[in-house]
Short mmCIF file of C-alpha atoms in Angstrom, two decimals:
data_model
loop_
_atom_site.label_atom_id
_atom_site.label_comp_id
_atom_site.label_asym_id
_atom_site.label_seq_id
_atom_site.Cartn_x
_atom_site.Cartn_y
_atom_site.Cartn_z
CA UNK A 12 -198.27 -94.87 181.49
CA UNK A 13 -200.78 -97.41 182.80
CA UNK A 14 -203.80 -97.92 180.57
CA UNK A 15 -207.03 -96.67 182.10
CA UNK A 16 -209.59 -99.43 182.44
CA UNK A 17 -213.12 -98.90 181.12
CA UNK A 18 -215.73 -99.47 183.83
CA UNK A 19 -219.50 -99.13 183.91
CA UNK A 20 -222.26 -100.32 186.30
CA UNK A 21 -224.07 -101.64 183.23
CA UNK A 22 -221.64 -104.57 183.13
CA UNK A 23 -223.01 -105.70 186.49
CA UNK A 24 -226.42 -106.13 184.89
CA UNK A 25 -224.77 -107.99 182.01
CA UNK A 26 -223.40 -110.49 184.50
CA UNK A 27 -226.73 -110.91 186.28
CA UNK A 28 -228.49 -111.35 182.93
CA UNK A 29 -226.05 -114.07 181.87
CA UNK A 30 -226.53 -115.90 185.17
CA UNK A 31 -230.33 -115.83 184.81
CA UNK A 32 -230.06 -117.05 181.22
CA UNK A 33 -227.47 -119.75 181.99
CA UNK A 34 -229.08 -121.19 185.11
CA UNK A 35 -232.71 -120.28 184.58
CA UNK A 36 -234.18 -119.55 181.16
CA UNK A 37 -231.98 -121.50 178.73
CA UNK A 38 -231.99 -124.88 180.52
CA UNK A 39 -235.79 -124.77 180.82
CA UNK A 40 -236.11 -124.22 177.06
CA UNK A 41 -233.40 -126.71 176.09
CA UNK A 42 -234.58 -129.58 178.29
CA UNK A 43 -238.19 -129.01 177.33
CA UNK A 44 -237.20 -129.55 173.69
CA UNK A 45 -234.86 -132.48 174.38
CA UNK A 46 -236.65 -133.99 177.37
CA UNK A 47 -237.01 -137.44 175.81
CA UNK A 48 -233.33 -137.60 174.89
CA UNK A 49 -232.20 -136.34 178.31
CA UNK A 50 -234.27 -138.98 180.12
CA UNK A 51 -233.47 -141.77 177.68
CA UNK A 52 -232.22 -145.07 179.17
CA UNK A 53 -229.56 -145.05 176.43
CA UNK A 54 -226.27 -144.14 178.15
CA UNK A 55 -224.76 -142.21 175.25
CA UNK A 56 -227.92 -140.36 174.25
CA UNK A 57 -228.72 -139.09 177.75
CA UNK A 58 -225.14 -138.11 178.59
CA UNK A 59 -224.50 -136.38 175.26
CA UNK A 60 -227.82 -134.51 175.49
CA UNK A 61 -226.73 -132.96 178.78
CA UNK A 62 -223.27 -132.21 177.42
CA UNK A 63 -224.95 -130.62 174.39
CA UNK A 64 -226.55 -127.94 176.54
CA UNK A 65 -223.21 -126.81 177.93
CA UNK A 66 -221.60 -126.91 174.49
CA UNK A 67 -224.30 -124.54 173.22
CA UNK A 68 -223.75 -122.24 176.21
CA UNK A 69 -219.97 -122.16 175.79
CA UNK A 70 -220.37 -121.52 172.05
CA UNK A 71 -222.65 -118.55 172.76
CA UNK A 72 -220.23 -117.14 175.33
CA UNK A 73 -217.27 -117.53 173.00
CA UNK A 74 -219.16 -115.64 170.31
CA UNK A 75 -220.02 -112.93 172.85
CA UNK A 76 -216.46 -112.50 174.13
CA UNK A 77 -214.53 -113.73 171.08
CA UNK A 78 -212.34 -110.65 170.62
CA UNK A 79 -211.03 -110.49 174.16
CA UNK A 80 -210.84 -114.29 174.46
CA UNK A 81 -208.66 -114.51 171.36
CA UNK A 82 -206.34 -111.85 172.74
CA UNK A 83 -206.20 -113.45 176.18
CA UNK A 84 -205.55 -116.92 174.77
CA UNK A 85 -202.61 -115.67 172.70
CA UNK A 86 -201.26 -113.89 175.75
CA UNK A 87 -201.74 -116.96 177.94
CA UNK A 88 -200.05 -119.28 175.44
CA UNK A 89 -197.13 -116.88 175.02
CA UNK A 90 -196.64 -116.70 178.79
CA UNK A 91 -197.96 -120.17 179.60
CA UNK A 92 -195.19 -121.12 182.05
CA UNK A 93 -195.53 -118.01 184.20
CA UNK A 94 -199.31 -118.01 183.99
CA UNK A 95 -199.50 -121.72 184.84
CA UNK A 96 -197.33 -121.20 187.93
CA UNK A 97 -199.44 -118.23 188.96
CA UNK A 98 -202.60 -120.25 188.42
CA UNK A 99 -201.39 -123.08 190.64
CA UNK A 100 -200.25 -120.62 193.33
CA UNK A 101 -203.68 -119.04 193.20
CA UNK A 102 -205.33 -122.42 193.60
CA UNK A 103 -203.00 -123.46 196.45
CA UNK A 104 -203.75 -120.30 198.46
CA UNK A 105 -207.47 -120.61 197.89
CA UNK A 106 -207.52 -124.36 198.54
CA UNK A 107 -205.61 -124.02 201.81
CA UNK A 108 -208.06 -121.46 203.17
CA UNK A 109 -211.00 -123.43 201.77
CA UNK A 110 -209.94 -126.49 203.77
CA UNK A 111 -209.91 -124.33 206.89
CA UNK A 112 -213.32 -122.90 205.96
CA UNK A 113 -214.70 -126.42 205.43
CA UNK A 114 -213.43 -127.55 208.82
CA UNK A 115 -215.23 -124.63 210.45
CA UNK A 116 -218.44 -125.44 208.55
CA UNK A 117 -218.15 -129.13 209.45
CA UNK A 118 -218.01 -128.24 213.15
CA UNK A 119 -221.03 -125.94 212.82
CA UNK A 120 -223.16 -128.32 210.74
CA UNK A 121 -222.15 -131.52 212.50
CA UNK A 122 -220.42 -133.10 209.52
CA UNK A 123 -222.97 -132.34 206.79
CA UNK A 124 -221.85 -131.98 203.18
CA UNK A 125 -223.02 -129.21 200.89
CA UNK A 126 -226.14 -129.78 198.83
CA UNK A 127 -224.17 -128.91 195.71
CA UNK A 128 -221.62 -131.64 196.42
CA UNK A 129 -224.36 -134.16 197.19
CA UNK A 130 -225.99 -133.26 193.87
CA UNK A 131 -222.67 -133.68 192.02
CA UNK A 132 -222.18 -137.12 193.58
CA UNK A 133 -225.66 -138.17 192.45
CA UNK A 134 -225.13 -136.86 188.91
CA UNK A 135 -221.79 -138.68 188.75
CA UNK A 136 -223.61 -141.96 189.42
CA UNK A 137 -226.39 -141.38 186.91
CA UNK A 138 -224.54 -139.48 184.15
CA UNK A 139 -220.81 -140.18 184.65
CA UNK A 140 -219.67 -139.09 181.17
CA UNK A 141 -221.56 -135.82 181.39
CA UNK A 142 -220.39 -135.16 184.96
CA UNK A 143 -216.74 -135.77 184.14
CA UNK A 144 -216.64 -133.59 181.03
CA UNK A 145 -218.66 -130.74 182.51
CA UNK A 146 -217.16 -130.66 186.01
CA UNK A 147 -213.54 -130.82 184.85
CA UNK A 148 -213.47 -128.79 181.65
CA UNK A 149 -216.50 -127.08 180.15
CA UNK A 150 -218.20 -126.10 183.43
CA UNK A 151 -215.23 -124.18 184.90
CA UNK A 152 -214.71 -122.27 181.65
CA UNK A 153 -218.39 -121.29 181.50
CA UNK A 154 -218.42 -120.25 185.15
CA UNK A 155 -215.30 -118.12 184.74
CA UNK A 156 -216.91 -116.32 181.82
CA UNK A 157 -220.31 -115.90 183.49
CA UNK A 158 -219.29 -115.20 187.08
CA UNK A 159 -215.99 -113.41 186.48
CA UNK A 160 -215.45 -112.03 182.99
CA UNK A 161 -218.93 -110.59 182.49
CA UNK A 162 -218.64 -108.59 185.75
CA UNK A 163 -215.06 -107.33 185.50
CA UNK A 164 -215.74 -103.97 183.85
CA UNK A 165 -218.33 -103.14 186.50
CA UNK A 166 -215.65 -102.67 189.17
CA UNK A 167 -212.69 -100.33 189.55
CA UNK A 168 -211.44 -101.98 192.74
CA UNK A 169 -210.11 -105.55 192.43
CA UNK A 170 -211.02 -106.50 196.00
CA UNK A 171 -214.60 -105.30 195.62
CA UNK A 172 -214.78 -107.23 192.35
CA UNK A 173 -213.43 -110.38 194.01
CA UNK A 174 -215.73 -110.13 197.04
CA UNK A 175 -218.96 -109.41 195.15
CA UNK A 176 -218.44 -111.96 192.39
CA UNK A 177 -217.30 -114.66 194.81
CA UNK A 178 -220.43 -114.17 196.93
CA UNK A 179 -222.64 -114.35 193.82
CA UNK A 180 -220.80 -117.50 192.71
CA UNK A 181 -221.12 -119.09 196.16
CA UNK A 182 -224.79 -118.15 196.50
CA UNK A 183 -225.72 -119.83 193.24
CA UNK A 184 -223.94 -123.02 194.36
CA UNK A 185 -225.56 -123.01 197.79
CA UNK A 186 -229.05 -122.28 196.48
CA UNK A 187 -229.08 -125.76 194.90
CA UNK A 188 -229.58 -127.08 198.43
CA UNK A 189 -233.00 -125.45 198.63
CA UNK A 190 -234.95 -127.49 196.10
CA UNK A 191 -237.75 -126.60 195.82
CA UNK A 192 -237.00 -122.95 196.57
CA UNK A 193 -239.51 -122.54 199.38
CA UNK A 194 -239.52 -121.34 202.99
CA UNK A 195 -240.07 -124.92 204.14
CA UNK A 196 -237.02 -126.12 202.21
CA UNK A 197 -234.93 -123.26 203.58
CA UNK A 198 -235.97 -124.01 207.17
CA UNK A 199 -235.17 -127.69 206.71
CA UNK A 200 -231.74 -127.01 205.19
CA UNK A 201 -230.76 -123.66 206.76
CA UNK A 202 -227.32 -124.94 207.79
CA UNK A 203 -226.38 -125.01 204.10
CA UNK A 204 -225.98 -121.22 204.33
CA UNK A 205 -222.65 -121.79 206.08
CA UNK A 206 -221.24 -123.34 202.89
CA UNK A 207 -221.12 -119.83 201.46
CA UNK A 208 -217.81 -119.55 203.31
CA UNK A 209 -215.78 -122.29 201.53
CA UNK A 210 -217.34 -121.64 198.11
CA UNK A 211 -216.70 -117.90 198.25
CA UNK A 212 -213.17 -118.36 199.65
CA UNK A 213 -211.91 -120.27 196.63
CA UNK A 214 -213.88 -118.08 194.22
CA UNK A 215 -212.30 -114.98 195.76
CA UNK A 216 -208.82 -116.14 194.75
CA UNK A 217 -209.98 -117.12 191.26
CA UNK A 218 -211.49 -113.66 190.80
CA UNK A 219 -208.41 -111.91 192.16
CA UNK A 220 -206.06 -113.77 189.81
CA UNK A 221 -208.25 -112.89 186.83
CA UNK A 222 -208.50 -109.22 187.73
CA UNK A 223 -204.76 -108.87 188.30
CA UNK A 224 -203.72 -110.64 185.07
CA UNK A 225 -206.70 -109.60 182.92
CA UNK A 226 -206.55 -113.14 181.53
CA UNK A 227 -209.52 -115.43 182.10
CA UNK A 228 -207.48 -118.53 181.28
CA UNK A 229 -205.41 -118.08 184.44
CA UNK A 230 -208.43 -118.49 186.70
CA UNK A 231 -209.95 -121.11 184.37
CA UNK A 232 -206.87 -123.34 184.68
CA UNK A 233 -207.02 -123.15 188.49
CA UNK A 234 -210.76 -123.84 188.41
CA UNK A 235 -210.35 -126.87 186.10
CA UNK A 236 -207.58 -128.26 188.27
CA UNK A 237 -209.63 -127.88 191.44
CA UNK A 238 -212.74 -129.50 189.97
CA UNK A 239 -210.71 -132.40 188.54
CA UNK A 240 -209.08 -132.98 191.92
CA UNK A 241 -212.47 -132.83 193.64
CA UNK A 242 -213.94 -135.33 191.16
CA UNK A 243 -211.05 -137.74 191.75
CA UNK A 244 -211.54 -137.47 195.52
CA UNK A 245 -215.26 -138.23 195.13
CA UNK A 246 -214.53 -141.26 192.94
CA UNK A 247 -211.80 -142.61 195.24
CA UNK A 248 -213.88 -142.05 198.38
CA UNK A 249 -216.73 -143.94 196.72
CA UNK A 250 -214.43 -146.82 195.79
CA UNK A 251 -213.13 -147.23 199.33
CA UNK A 252 -216.56 -146.67 200.86
CA UNK A 253 -215.81 -143.41 202.70
#
């Protein structure tokens, strides 16, 4: 007999609360305290200060979800071959459709890149150590916990879960393009809205793989792989002057 899954709308508010804390309240507090270190001309001090924020976040999330994470990690390690194959299949499906989505957006926007990608490129130049560690490893794990795991018990239907969480995920990535968050900024960068399509496409497949396996490490592996590949493309394109 299939185990009945516990669901409650309250978990939706848990997810929203974590997002606000992760991307709003906590960084303001942290970087106010460590402002001098974060802006230091010393390479190691500035990079490690930024990495430190994400280490604190991931530690807090691990403590919050430690029971289920321990269970899921044991399950993932035990079935690592099958889960790894599933993870890569998930990424391949999502990546293929994301390329198509990006081509559509490129035609609409006239070849513009997303504000989030532009920001990542700039951070990579200024804080390369921080960008590499966060983009490839810690960042994907945090995002899978915040944007996927925290919301899962709020939905009974996997497709509704995947659609809603992928749109939330995409929206938070696109909103970076509107800085400052004003009407003037929105009017000047309104085409960035179209990037909701590629960001939500890939996120949809990540969410679906997590819901179906009930193992956050399946979607995390796909997310890490995608971000690492993206980072390599950015570095190589910069080297060849693309």
